[in-house]
Amino acid sequence: MEDTISISQDVPDLELGSYQTEYSPSLVEANPAEITFENLVYSIQLGNNKKINFRKGTTISEKVIIDNITGSLRPGRLTAIMGPSGSGKTSLLNLLSGRNITGKVSGNIWLNGRPCEDGALSLVSRFISQDDVMLPTMTVSEIIEMAIRFRVEGIGEEELESRKKHAINTLELEKCQNTRIGDSMDKGVSGGERKRTAIAMEMATNSSVLFLDEPTSGLDIYTSLLVIKLLKKIAQSGQTVITVIHQPSSDIFNLFDDVVLLSQGKTVYFGPQDQIVPYFSKIGYKCPNYTNPADFMFTDVLNESGKDISPRTSKLEFQKELSQRLSEEWNKSELANSLRSRVQNPNTSVINESSFIDTINSFSQFKLLSQRAFKNMARNKLMVRIRVAQSIIIGLIFGIVFYDSRNKSLEVKIQNFMGALFFSCISQFLPVAVNVLSTFSTELHVVQRELQSEYYSLFPYFSAKVLVEIPLQIIGPIIFTSISYYMIGFRSEFRYFAIHACGLILLSLNAFALGIFTSTLFKSITVALSFLPMLVVIPMIFGGFIVNTGSMLGWIGWLQWTSPIKYAFTMLTTNQLSGFTIDGEPVGDEKLESLSLGRFKIVGCALFLLLLFIIMIVASYFGLLRITSNGKLRTKTTSTKKKKSILLGNPDERFIKNHSNKF
Ligand SMILES: Nc1ncnc2c1ncn2[C@@H]1O[C@H](COP(=O)(O)OP(=O)(O)OP(=O)(O)O)[C@@H](O)[C@H]1O
């Protein structure tokens, strides 16, 4: 066994046909890394949704997802994790890579014999998730370049170019390197190119271990084969490559060095790919000639197709019994014994600091993220155009509808002014909140993925996002005010115009913050969009125009002080009516008094709008922190320093006596 699964530097070169490019694995300077794990158990508490097993009359409050798995993943080898849907493939990958763990974990994981608690493995590994979301406005080349810049502090242009070129060449992305990623509305690269870009992003920086969750999902057979061939090349360069895969074709299956077969969270097979057919044949499952071994495992072994299930046994129970039986067979096998002895004698070679995946400092992250956000906004012409067009069109409509109100009778003039001021506020609040919510919800997926991949941290991202968006929220109200203000006939001196524009700008910033905050409340954009009207209608009702807030019941009237529309409306109305007299009569102040807008005047209202904006931005930050840390605001994150000290430290004592392995 030791021979069959030993690390082979002498793996024969693959026939890559037209994909054979000049490939120099020298870029990967990372140390070879062996991941070993023993008795891994991962279970989820079912909490309030306790499942009741009516037959046995017991309450199950825990679901075991990974059930006592032991194994070794070695450098230079491409390992496939396979199994039926729901068998625990993604959970095992997450467990090994230390991502998305929401349940209880027991067992041990080591990297070259060092205990990998506290997510230390993330320092030397990259994870490519199934949802390869990327900013649609960026090109393949820019995405790879950004990934490198986020990893290497102060990288020189020459090295950057060489790393980028290497990644592009290796992943066969030359043809589409200047094509934008695109999305469903604006088609960009193909699905296969997108997948390869995701791999290129991660392999452009050194890493000893590469985890992939279904890299071939949604791809045709030909492109899937290409992707797996590329993974094989990466493995041959010395990395440990582990991929979850669904139903591979026989060509793809033959490329794997090792296979992990799971059923109901249990190990059914864990060893060399070329031993799988003999192994199952030995325990009574003979693979027919000319049959894809992967198909054979799914149909003949894991489902025992053709076998009659007793009508008294449910499919689930049958599956459980079968998994139990197959895993017992596995545990008794010679291959399992060899694997256990491998786990007891792992490679314990030193891991150099050069193998650690770095991130740049927070200020450099902020700089890069601001540049990216500006570029993204400049390219996202549709959103900018919509914002500008909205301001022009609504400004013109207001100008026409309320045209020259100044020269109407006093009653008409005041009625028109009130209507124009209130709906000016609404026009700079509602559309902004909806636009921000819909665009930010899409961006959020990208940010979540990048945060998980530890390209940057949330604070630099959020600061850059707010900084870059502020100008857009300023331009809209300025355009709107420039068009409508003088057409309506508001006070003509410039200072009144400036105060009017400032009030609307501050309101627009509040709408921006509300849009971001709402997107952090819900996982689904549809739910968030349905919830938003409620968050907008309440400030509208308490805005001071629809209902006289002075007449409201005290226990509900306080809500007016939380409404940014109220402060903006008060600011704009005071700006137009304060000190307005007719024949010495203080008509404007009387009107203001009758509106019960409160004692805050222009400056006070501006300060409150600023305060509400700050509160909402801080709330948005914590909302983002909550959703990007899986709902746990105070997640225990281990510092990079601690992770480094774990990996640079001595191997576990139990392995020191066996310190004889060499790759
Ligand atoms: N956080 C969780 N809460 C509850 N159940 C979970 C959780 N995570 C995983 N599961 C359950 O654990 C089982 C294994 O899930 P996992 O996603 O690992 O399976 P999989 O083999 O990758 O499936 P697929 O091939 O369909 O993606 C499934 O039944 C899933 O519903």
XYZ file of C-alpha atoms and ligand atoms in Angstrom:
694
model
C 0.000 0.000 0.000
C 2.744 2.390 0.997
C 4.177 1.969 -2.460
C 0.953 2.393 -4.297
C -0.018 5.634 -2.613
C 3.412 7.113 -2.094
C 4.030 10.600 -3.413
C 5.303 10.384 -6.855
C 7.565 12.976 -8.295
C 7.764 10.558 -11.153
C 4.104 10.771 -12.167
C 4.260 10.530 -15.943
C 3.443 13.670 -17.824
C -0.102 13.847 -18.985
C -0.966 13.938 -22.579
C -2.507 17.335 -22.679
C -2.864 17.518 -26.428
C -3.549 21.023 -27.603
C -3.568 22.211 -23.999
C 0.072 21.399 -23.532
C 1.570 24.790 -22.867
C 4.923 25.792 -21.607
C 4.391 25.144 -17.951
C 6.851 25.917 -15.288
C 5.765 24.803 -11.881
C 8.622 26.775 -10.392
C 6.256 29.608 -9.530
C 4.824 27.454 -6.787
C 7.485 27.809 -4.152
C 5.288 26.406 -1.415
C 6.360 23.393 0.617
C 4.799 20.016 -0.033
C 2.002 19.606 2.480
C 0.362 16.433 3.695
C -2.988 16.782 5.403
C -3.813 13.920 7.717
C -6.942 13.582 9.784
C -8.290 11.081 12.223
C -11.790 10.273 13.484
C -13.330 13.448 12.102
C -16.932 13.890 13.199
C -19.038 16.872 12.240
C -22.561 17.252 13.528
C -25.209 19.926 13.342
C -27.611 20.766 16.124
C -31.065 20.836 14.646
C -32.155 23.449 17.221
C -35.825 24.372 17.096
C -36.486 22.228 14.077
C -35.943 19.040 15.988
C -36.672 15.995 13.884
C -38.964 13.496 15.491
C -38.442 9.881 14.621
C -42.040 8.721 14.968
C -41.243 5.059 14.485
C -38.842 4.867 17.365
C -40.580 7.594 19.293
C -37.326 9.451 19.932
C -36.335 13.049 19.305
C -33.212 13.580 17.241
C -31.620 16.899 17.977
C -28.308 16.312 16.243
C -27.512 15.348 12.683
C -24.177 13.680 12.045
C -22.882 14.915 8.697
C -19.325 13.563 8.757
C -19.069 10.292 10.586
C -15.660 9.270 11.822
C -13.475 9.827 8.772
C -9.745 9.123 8.814
C -7.413 9.788 5.913
C -4.406 11.387 4.293
C -4.188 13.868 1.407
C -0.772 14.140 -0.102
C 1.219 16.567 -2.208
C 1.700 15.901 -5.886
C -1.625 14.079 -5.991
C -5.052 14.989 -7.245
C -7.722 13.644 -4.899
C -11.421 13.464 -5.777
C -14.089 13.444 -3.095
C -17.094 11.647 -4.529
C -20.437 10.381 -3.340
C -24.167 10.791 -3.848
C -25.860 14.120 -3.236
C -26.016 14.873 0.501
C -23.289 12.354 1.365
C -21.146 15.074 3.006
C -18.600 15.919 0.259
C -18.792 19.699 0.634
C -18.950 19.375 4.413
C -15.727 17.334 4.434
C -14.033 19.911 2.196
C -15.239 22.734 4.457
C -14.114 20.879 7.534
C -10.628 20.306 6.170
C -10.274 23.870 4.946
C -11.844 25.343 8.092
C -14.653 27.213 6.294
C -18.367 27.521 7.013
C -18.276 25.376 10.095
C -21.522 25.889 11.962
C -21.732 22.657 13.937
C -19.772 20.601 16.429
C -16.442 19.127 15.322
C -14.339 16.430 16.911
C -11.234 14.580 15.743
C -7.820 15.827 14.659
C -6.386 17.423 11.537
C -2.643 17.802 10.989
C -0.546 19.492 8.380
C 2.833 17.794 8.086
C 2.200 16.485 11.578
C 1.363 19.904 13.081
C -2.086 20.094 14.652
C -4.226 22.306 12.449
C -6.584 23.716 15.016
C -7.941 27.256 14.770
C -7.985 27.292 10.969
C -4.184 27.239 10.646
C -4.539 25.348 7.368
C -5.960 28.484 5.739
C -2.435 29.945 5.844
C -1.205 27.488 3.247
C -4.380 26.641 1.357
C -6.700 28.194 -1.210
C -10.356 27.365 -1.633
C -12.286 27.640 -4.893
C -15.966 27.509 -4.165
C -18.713 26.306 -6.443
C -20.195 29.787 -6.895
C -17.303 31.460 -8.666
C -18.747 34.943 -8.346
C -16.574 37.808 -9.526
C -17.106 41.470 -10.296
C -18.782 41.408 -13.730
C -17.180 44.659 -14.878
C -13.603 43.410 -14.542
C -11.625 41.556 -17.189
C -10.012 38.159 -16.628
C -6.573 39.755 -16.609
C -7.607 42.452 -14.104
C -9.172 39.890 -11.771
C -5.981 37.828 -11.694
C -3.864 40.953 -11.281
C -6.012 42.120 -8.375
C -5.732 38.711 -6.700
C -1.932 38.933 -6.880
C -1.842 42.523 -5.622
C -3.982 41.589 -2.623
C -1.486 38.888 -1.711
C 1.910 40.462 -2.265
C 2.756 43.713 -0.500
C 4.453 46.212 -2.811
C 4.884 43.763 -5.687
C 6.996 45.157 -8.548
C 5.420 45.546 -11.982
C 7.784 42.995 -13.528
C 7.020 40.272 -11.014
C 3.324 41.057 -11.198
C 3.357 40.676 -14.983
C 5.302 37.442 -14.810
C 2.964 35.883 -12.235
C -0.101 37.024 -14.149
C 1.215 35.734 -17.435
C 2.080 32.414 -15.876
C -1.414 31.992 -14.427
C -3.054 33.034 -17.703
C -0.903 30.644 -19.738
C -1.354 27.745 -17.373
C -5.109 28.092 -17.306
C -5.337 28.645 -21.088
C -6.901 32.068 -20.673
C -4.907 33.987 -23.296
C -7.847 34.291 -25.675
C -10.199 35.822 -23.151
C -7.771 37.695 -20.911
C -9.213 41.047 -21.962
C -12.839 39.968 -21.887
C -15.036 41.122 -19.048
C -16.469 38.520 -16.687
C -20.001 39.751 -17.425
C -23.294 38.581 -15.984
C -26.689 37.361 -17.149
C -27.575 40.781 -18.598
C -24.223 41.605 -20.110
C -22.636 38.391 -21.394
C -18.930 38.063 -20.819
C -16.649 35.025 -20.586
C -18.028 31.496 -20.895
C -18.754 29.289 -17.880
C -15.544 27.302 -18.403
C -13.435 30.444 -18.739
C -15.005 31.834 -15.587
C -14.150 28.627 -13.684
C -10.596 28.713 -14.979
C -10.302 32.384 -13.982
C -11.360 31.441 -10.449
C -8.637 28.796 -10.382
C -6.089 31.206 -11.880
C -6.860 33.778 -9.158
C -5.987 31.287 -6.480
C -2.999 29.708 -8.158
C -1.395 33.028 -9.009
C -0.132 33.110 -5.440
C 1.852 30.406 -3.720
C -0.115 27.828 -1.834
C 0.633 24.279 -0.838
C -2.960 23.114 -0.856
C -5.813 23.768 -3.253
C -9.415 22.875 -2.338
C -12.097 22.964 -5.028
C -15.824 22.455 -4.644
C -17.252 21.007 -7.850
C -15.067 22.901 -10.324
C -16.813 21.208 -13.250
C -20.412 21.949 -12.312
C -22.286 23.472 -15.230
C -19.516 22.692 -17.727
C -19.684 20.417 -20.742
C -17.668 17.173 -20.796
C -14.904 18.677 -22.912
C -14.409 21.758 -20.711
C -14.702 19.643 -17.561
C -11.912 17.432 -18.841
C -9.801 20.497 -19.566
C -10.305 21.846 -16.051
C -9.396 18.525 -14.418
C -6.327 18.184 -16.652
C -5.226 21.596 -15.456
C -5.752 20.543 -11.851
C -3.644 17.492 -12.520
C -0.895 19.757 -13.816
C -1.106 21.865 -10.677
C -0.919 18.718 -8.515
C 2.086 17.517 -10.479
C 3.834 20.774 -9.634
C 3.824 19.626 -6.000
C 0.576 21.001 -4.602
C -1.978 18.952 -2.720
C -5.154 19.273 -4.778
C -8.498 18.093 -3.428
C -11.677 18.456 -5.403
C -15.298 17.529 -4.874
C -16.729 16.097 -8.071
C -20.089 14.810 -9.251
C -20.351 11.888 -11.642
C -17.078 12.246 -13.580
C -16.707 10.748 -17.040
C -14.263 7.832 -17.291
C -11.617 10.104 -18.863
C -11.855 12.467 -15.920
C -12.002 9.645 -13.393
C -8.764 8.184 -14.741
C -6.958 11.465 -14.074
C -7.453 11.269 -10.320
C -4.657 9.851 -8.216
C -6.806 9.186 -5.163
C -10.508 8.848 -4.578
C -12.513 9.391 -1.404
C -15.945 7.820 -1.686
C -18.531 8.892 0.873
C -21.997 7.633 1.667
C -24.158 9.122 4.414
C -21.086 10.877 5.814
C -19.106 7.635 6.148
C -16.001 6.473 4.296
C -16.761 3.759 1.796
C -13.388 3.999 0.048
C -10.281 6.170 0.510
C -7.260 5.320 -1.601
C -5.668 5.134 -5.019
C -7.997 5.519 -7.952
C -6.596 2.456 -9.707
C -7.341 0.226 -6.706
C -11.016 1.064 -6.460
C -12.318 -1.503 -8.948
C -10.227 -4.367 -7.499
C -11.284 -3.357 -3.995
C -15.012 -3.436 -4.716
C -14.628 -6.607 -6.701
C -13.040 -8.184 -3.619
C -16.038 -7.295 -1.446
C -18.525 -8.608 -3.962
C -19.244 -5.746 -6.364
C -17.825 -6.596 -9.750
C -17.486 -3.757 -12.219
C -18.615 -4.946 -15.676
C -16.155 -4.541 -18.512
C -16.285 -1.275 -20.467
C -18.167 0.459 -17.644
C -17.110 3.801 -16.211
C -15.984 2.919 -12.651
C -17.573 6.146 -11.383
C -20.965 5.130 -12.830
C -20.505 1.648 -11.422
C -19.886 3.020 -7.918
C -22.924 5.248 -7.982
C -25.388 2.752 -9.397
C -24.165 -0.731 -8.508
C -22.391 -0.052 -5.211
C -23.921 2.958 -3.492
C -27.460 2.221 -4.636
C -27.244 -1.512 -5.238
C -29.398 -1.001 -8.329
C -31.564 -3.887 -9.256
C -31.755 -5.069 -5.699
C -35.294 -5.282 -4.372
C -35.910 -3.192 -1.339
C -38.378 -4.766 1.025
C -41.607 -2.739 1.008
C -41.281 -2.471 4.775
C -37.937 -0.721 4.518
C -37.830 2.943 3.538
C -35.275 4.092 0.958
C -33.537 6.128 3.647
C -33.218 3.185 6.006
C -31.959 1.019 3.177
C -29.323 3.646 2.343
C -28.288 3.879 5.994
C -27.915 0.114 6.340
C -25.982 -0.074 3.074
C -23.633 2.770 4.074
C -23.055 1.168 7.454
C -22.265 -2.172 5.831
C -19.934 -0.646 3.189
C -18.090 1.444 5.754
C -17.631 -1.588 8.039
C -16.208 -3.484 5.066
C -13.898 -0.571 4.390
C -12.685 -0.370 7.997
C -11.787 -4.054 7.888
C -9.852 -3.759 4.632
C -6.097 -3.820 4.119
C -6.263 -0.502 2.307
C -7.880 1.112 5.345
C -5.162 -0.357 7.564
C -2.445 1.089 5.332
C -4.220 4.427 5.371
C -4.408 4.408 9.180
C -0.715 3.613 9.383
C -0.032 6.475 6.950
C -1.973 8.775 9.264
C 0.182 7.588 12.182
C 3.354 8.215 10.146
C 2.764 11.431 8.300
C 5.408 13.472 6.599
C 6.688 15.914 9.192
C 8.921 18.074 7.034
C 9.246 21.713 7.993
C 6.910 24.298 6.527
C 8.757 27.453 5.532
C 7.324 30.899 5.973
C 7.565 31.318 2.202
C 4.656 28.875 1.962
C 2.285 31.134 3.876
C -0.338 32.988 1.962
C -0.052 36.616 2.893
C -2.372 39.544 2.749
C -1.298 43.117 2.338
C -1.777 45.655 5.148
C -5.131 47.359 5.736
C -4.123 50.675 4.174
C -2.899 48.979 0.977
C -6.135 46.969 0.916
C -8.112 50.211 1.215
C -6.151 51.797 -1.651
C -6.619 48.812 -3.939
C -10.291 48.458 -3.066
C -10.954 52.159 -3.701
C -9.271 51.932 -7.110
C -11.292 48.844 -7.917
C -14.553 50.410 -6.733
C -13.932 53.549 -8.848
C -13.180 51.428 -11.883
C -16.226 49.308 -11.227
C -18.445 52.362 -10.895
C -17.014 53.995 -14.010
C -17.642 50.808 -15.994
C -21.027 50.186 -14.498
C -22.316 52.862 -16.832
C -25.879 51.644 -16.649
C -26.218 52.457 -12.939
C -24.516 55.846 -13.319
C -26.693 56.649 -16.333
C -29.831 55.577 -14.487
C -28.934 57.829 -11.538
C -28.208 60.812 -13.801
C -31.277 60.180 -16.000
C -33.493 59.834 -12.928
C -32.288 63.201 -11.633
C -32.758 64.935 -15.006
C -36.181 63.457 -15.742
C -37.601 63.918 -12.244
C -36.080 67.415 -12.082
C -37.790 68.352 -15.370
C -41.120 66.843 -14.306
C -41.027 68.787 -11.030
C -40.022 71.953 -12.872
C -42.902 71.601 -15.318
C -45.583 70.530 -12.816
C -44.755 73.238 -10.248
C -43.636 75.782 -12.856
C -43.317 79.383 -11.650
C -45.196 78.774 -8.395
C -43.613 81.935 -6.970
C -45.911 84.115 -9.066
C -49.166 82.364 -8.086
C -51.591 83.516 -5.396
C -50.316 83.143 -1.818
C -52.420 80.056 -1.088
C -51.463 78.322 -4.323
C -47.862 79.320 -3.904
C -47.638 77.844 -0.381
C -49.504 74.690 -1.393
C -47.218 74.207 -4.423
C -44.077 74.931 -2.452
C -45.021 72.429 0.254
C -45.804 69.727 -2.333
C -42.658 70.431 -4.358
C -40.423 70.384 -1.269
C -41.844 67.182 0.174
C -41.805 65.250 -3.074
C -38.310 66.547 -3.870
C -37.297 64.801 -0.650
C -39.099 61.608 -1.684
C -37.505 61.730 -5.156
C -34.012 61.766 -3.614
C -34.782 59.048 -1.091
C -36.848 56.198 -2.505
C -35.093 55.599 -5.884
C -31.650 55.878 -4.273
C -32.474 53.306 -1.586
C -33.896 50.875 -4.191
C -30.943 51.313 -6.608
C -28.346 50.854 -3.881
C -30.126 47.820 -2.467
C -30.378 46.046 -5.807
C -26.773 46.702 -6.891
C -25.217 46.111 -3.498
C -26.997 42.785 -2.967
C -25.277 41.468 -6.110
C -21.887 42.823 -5.065
C -22.337 41.287 -1.635
C -21.898 37.749 -3.018
C -18.526 38.718 -4.486
C -17.466 40.414 -1.268
C -18.507 37.427 0.844
C -16.438 35.113 -1.320
C -13.403 37.407 -1.272
C -13.645 37.898 2.483
C -13.823 34.152 2.974
C -10.771 33.752 0.780
C -9.083 36.312 3.032
C -8.091 38.679 0.239
C -8.943 41.609 2.484
C -10.856 42.419 5.613
C -14.247 44.023 5.936
C -13.228 47.423 7.285
C -11.010 48.497 4.343
C -13.642 47.193 1.917
C -16.488 49.037 3.600
C -14.557 52.301 3.946
C -13.571 52.184 0.265
C -17.145 51.410 -0.767
C -18.596 54.346 1.196
C -15.900 56.719 0.004
C -16.388 55.865 -3.654
C -20.184 55.931 -3.551
C -20.478 59.313 -1.852
C -19.751 61.368 -5.041
C -22.542 59.562 -6.900
C -24.973 60.383 -4.117
C -23.906 64.040 -4.347
C -24.190 64.377 -8.119
C -27.844 63.226 -8.247
C -29.317 65.916 -5.943
C -27.139 68.623 -7.543
C -28.476 67.796 -11.024
C -32.029 67.557 -9.736
C -31.819 70.876 -7.844
C -30.101 72.678 -10.721
C -32.956 71.768 -13.050
C -36.003 72.111 -10.837
C -35.118 74.850 -8.328
C -35.356 77.922 -10.530
C -38.136 76.484 -12.730
C -40.348 76.133 -9.639
C -39.401 79.626 -8.566
C -37.948 79.073 -5.107
C -35.985 81.900 -3.436
C -33.483 83.053 -5.972
C -30.367 83.948 -3.937
C -27.596 81.351 -4.271
C -27.405 80.604 -0.525
C -31.017 79.340 -0.572
C -30.204 77.189 -3.585
C -27.105 75.820 -1.815
C -29.012 74.965 1.390
C -31.716 73.244 -0.699
C -29.101 71.146 -2.517
C -27.282 70.328 0.758
C -30.508 69.089 2.383
C -31.178 66.789 -0.562
C -27.562 65.557 -0.647
C -27.693 64.620 3.040
C -31.006 62.864 2.450
C -29.602 60.975 -0.524
C -26.689 59.816 1.651
C -29.192 58.550 4.216
C -31.018 56.641 1.467
C -27.699 55.124 0.366
C -26.996 53.971 3.931
C -30.540 52.607 4.275
C -30.137 50.626 1.017
C -26.906 49.027 2.256
C -28.351 48.354 5.698
C -31.451 46.649 4.241
C -29.303 44.420 2.036
C -27.505 43.187 5.146
C -30.757 42.186 6.830
C -31.774 39.457 4.398
C -30.013 36.794 2.400
C -32.411 37.127 -0.532
C -32.625 40.297 -2.578
C -36.311 39.587 -3.325
C -37.135 39.563 0.407
C -35.001 42.671 0.964
C -36.755 44.510 -1.890
C -40.172 43.554 -0.474
C -39.134 44.765 2.964
C -37.664 48.070 1.777
C -41.017 49.866 1.154
C -41.808 49.487 4.857
C -38.498 51.081 5.782
C -39.274 53.927 3.374
C -42.978 54.444 4.093
C -42.431 54.993 7.834
C -40.009 57.919 7.395
C -42.397 59.269 4.720
C -45.425 59.214 7.027
C -43.430 60.923 9.744
C -41.915 63.338 7.243
C -44.026 66.303 8.427
C -46.139 66.815 5.296
C -48.619 63.945 5.102
C -49.620 64.115 8.781
C -49.119 67.010 11.141
C -46.684 65.371 13.510
C -47.757 67.692 16.331
C -51.221 66.063 16.284
C -49.919 62.506 16.701
C -50.308 60.369 19.791
C -47.264 60.847 22.004
C -46.338 57.163 22.150
C -45.947 56.988 18.374
C -45.111 60.605 17.574
C -41.468 60.145 18.696
C -40.853 58.158 15.505
C -40.688 61.470 13.628
C -37.250 62.058 15.172
C -35.929 58.952 13.429
C -37.116 60.080 9.990
C -34.428 61.567 7.732
C -37.236 62.821 5.461
C -38.592 64.927 8.327
C -35.227 66.628 8.899
C -34.713 67.246 5.190
C -38.273 68.529 4.725
C -37.922 70.835 7.754
C -34.606 72.091 6.439
C -35.970 72.809 2.953
C -39.229 74.342 4.178
C -37.495 76.579 6.715
C -35.090 77.615 3.957
C -37.994 78.801 1.788
C -40.492 80.137 4.341
C -38.492 81.496 7.243
C -38.585 85.306 7.279
C -41.030 85.413 4.347
C -43.392 88.351 4.843
C -46.257 89.994 2.956
C -46.968 93.584 3.851
C -44.970 93.113 7.044
C -46.972 89.997 8.017
C -44.690 87.016 8.924
C -46.658 84.645 6.694
C -43.796 82.187 6.267
C -43.051 81.778 9.981
C -46.764 81.368 10.734
C -46.972 78.581 8.179
C -43.885 76.935 9.651
C -45.470 77.171 13.115
C -48.683 75.534 11.886
C -46.725 72.599 10.380
C -45.392 71.662 13.872
C -42.027 70.767 12.379
C -40.282 71.237 15.710
C -37.617 73.530 16.959
C -34.760 72.326 14.808
C -33.892 74.784 12.100
C -31.558 74.501 9.137
C -28.241 73.769 10.869
C -29.825 71.517 13.497
C -31.585 69.490 10.815
C -28.389 69.192 8.765
C -26.534 67.911 11.836
C -29.273 65.383 12.581
C -29.199 64.161 8.987
C -25.452 63.708 9.307
C -25.879 61.879 12.611
C -28.545 59.547 11.164
C -26.255 58.829 8.207
C -23.396 57.933 10.525
C -25.637 55.726 12.694
C -26.995 53.929 9.627
C -23.495 53.440 8.172
C -22.242 51.974 11.447
C -25.324 49.718 11.592
C -24.635 48.646 7.990
C -21.056 47.782 8.915
C -22.206 45.554 11.760
C -24.926 44.089 9.530
C -22.235 43.181 7.007
C -20.028 41.781 9.724
C -22.933 39.602 10.857
C -23.666 38.138 7.449
C -20.053 37.697 6.442
C -19.289 35.832 9.654
C -22.242 33.439 9.329
C -24.414 35.266 11.810
C -21.868 35.299 14.571
C -20.869 38.847 15.349
C -18.179 37.762 17.735
C -16.527 34.946 15.853
C -13.342 33.717 17.387
C -10.794 34.351 14.710
C -7.279 33.184 15.245
C -4.613 35.724 14.486
C -2.237 35.067 11.609
C 0.593 35.202 14.141
C -0.890 32.304 16.105
C -1.564 30.310 12.937
C 2.046 30.857 11.866
C 3.379 29.756 15.227
C 1.331 26.537 14.989
C 2.652 25.688 11.526
C 6.227 26.744 12.238
C 6.253 24.804 15.495
C 7.224 21.211 16.129
C 5.109 18.341 14.908
C 2.862 16.568 17.364
C 4.950 14.523 19.807
C 3.262 11.330 18.710
C 4.812 11.732 15.252
C 8.325 12.759 16.249
C 9.477 9.174 16.772
C 8.275 8.420 13.256
C 10.002 11.389 11.714
C 11.476 9.479 8.857
C 9.162 10.214 5.986
C 10.412 12.116 3.054
C 8.525 13.295 0.044
N -25.457 23.787 8.248
C -26.218 22.713 8.023
N -27.398 22.542 8.668
C -28.172 21.451 8.462
N -27.845 20.475 7.613
C -26.693 20.580 6.938
C -25.810 21.695 7.096
N -24.733 21.518 6.296
C -24.917 20.355 5.652
N -26.089 19.797 6.035
C -26.633 18.520 5.577
O -25.570 17.608 5.573
C -25.671 16.734 4.468
C -24.385 16.782 3.650
O -24.320 18.051 3.016
P -23.196 18.385 1.946
O -23.505 19.731 1.368
O -21.886 18.203 2.565
O -23.452 17.239 0.888
P -22.847 17.032 -0.563
O -22.423 15.616 -0.635
O -21.818 18.055 -0.858
O -24.149 17.253 -1.436
P -24.310 17.799 -2.934
O -23.577 16.848 -3.814
O -25.770 17.737 -3.166
O -23.746 19.202 -2.963
C -26.899 17.145 3.690
O -27.969 16.300 4.061
C -27.138 18.563 4.152
O -28.496 18.870 4.093
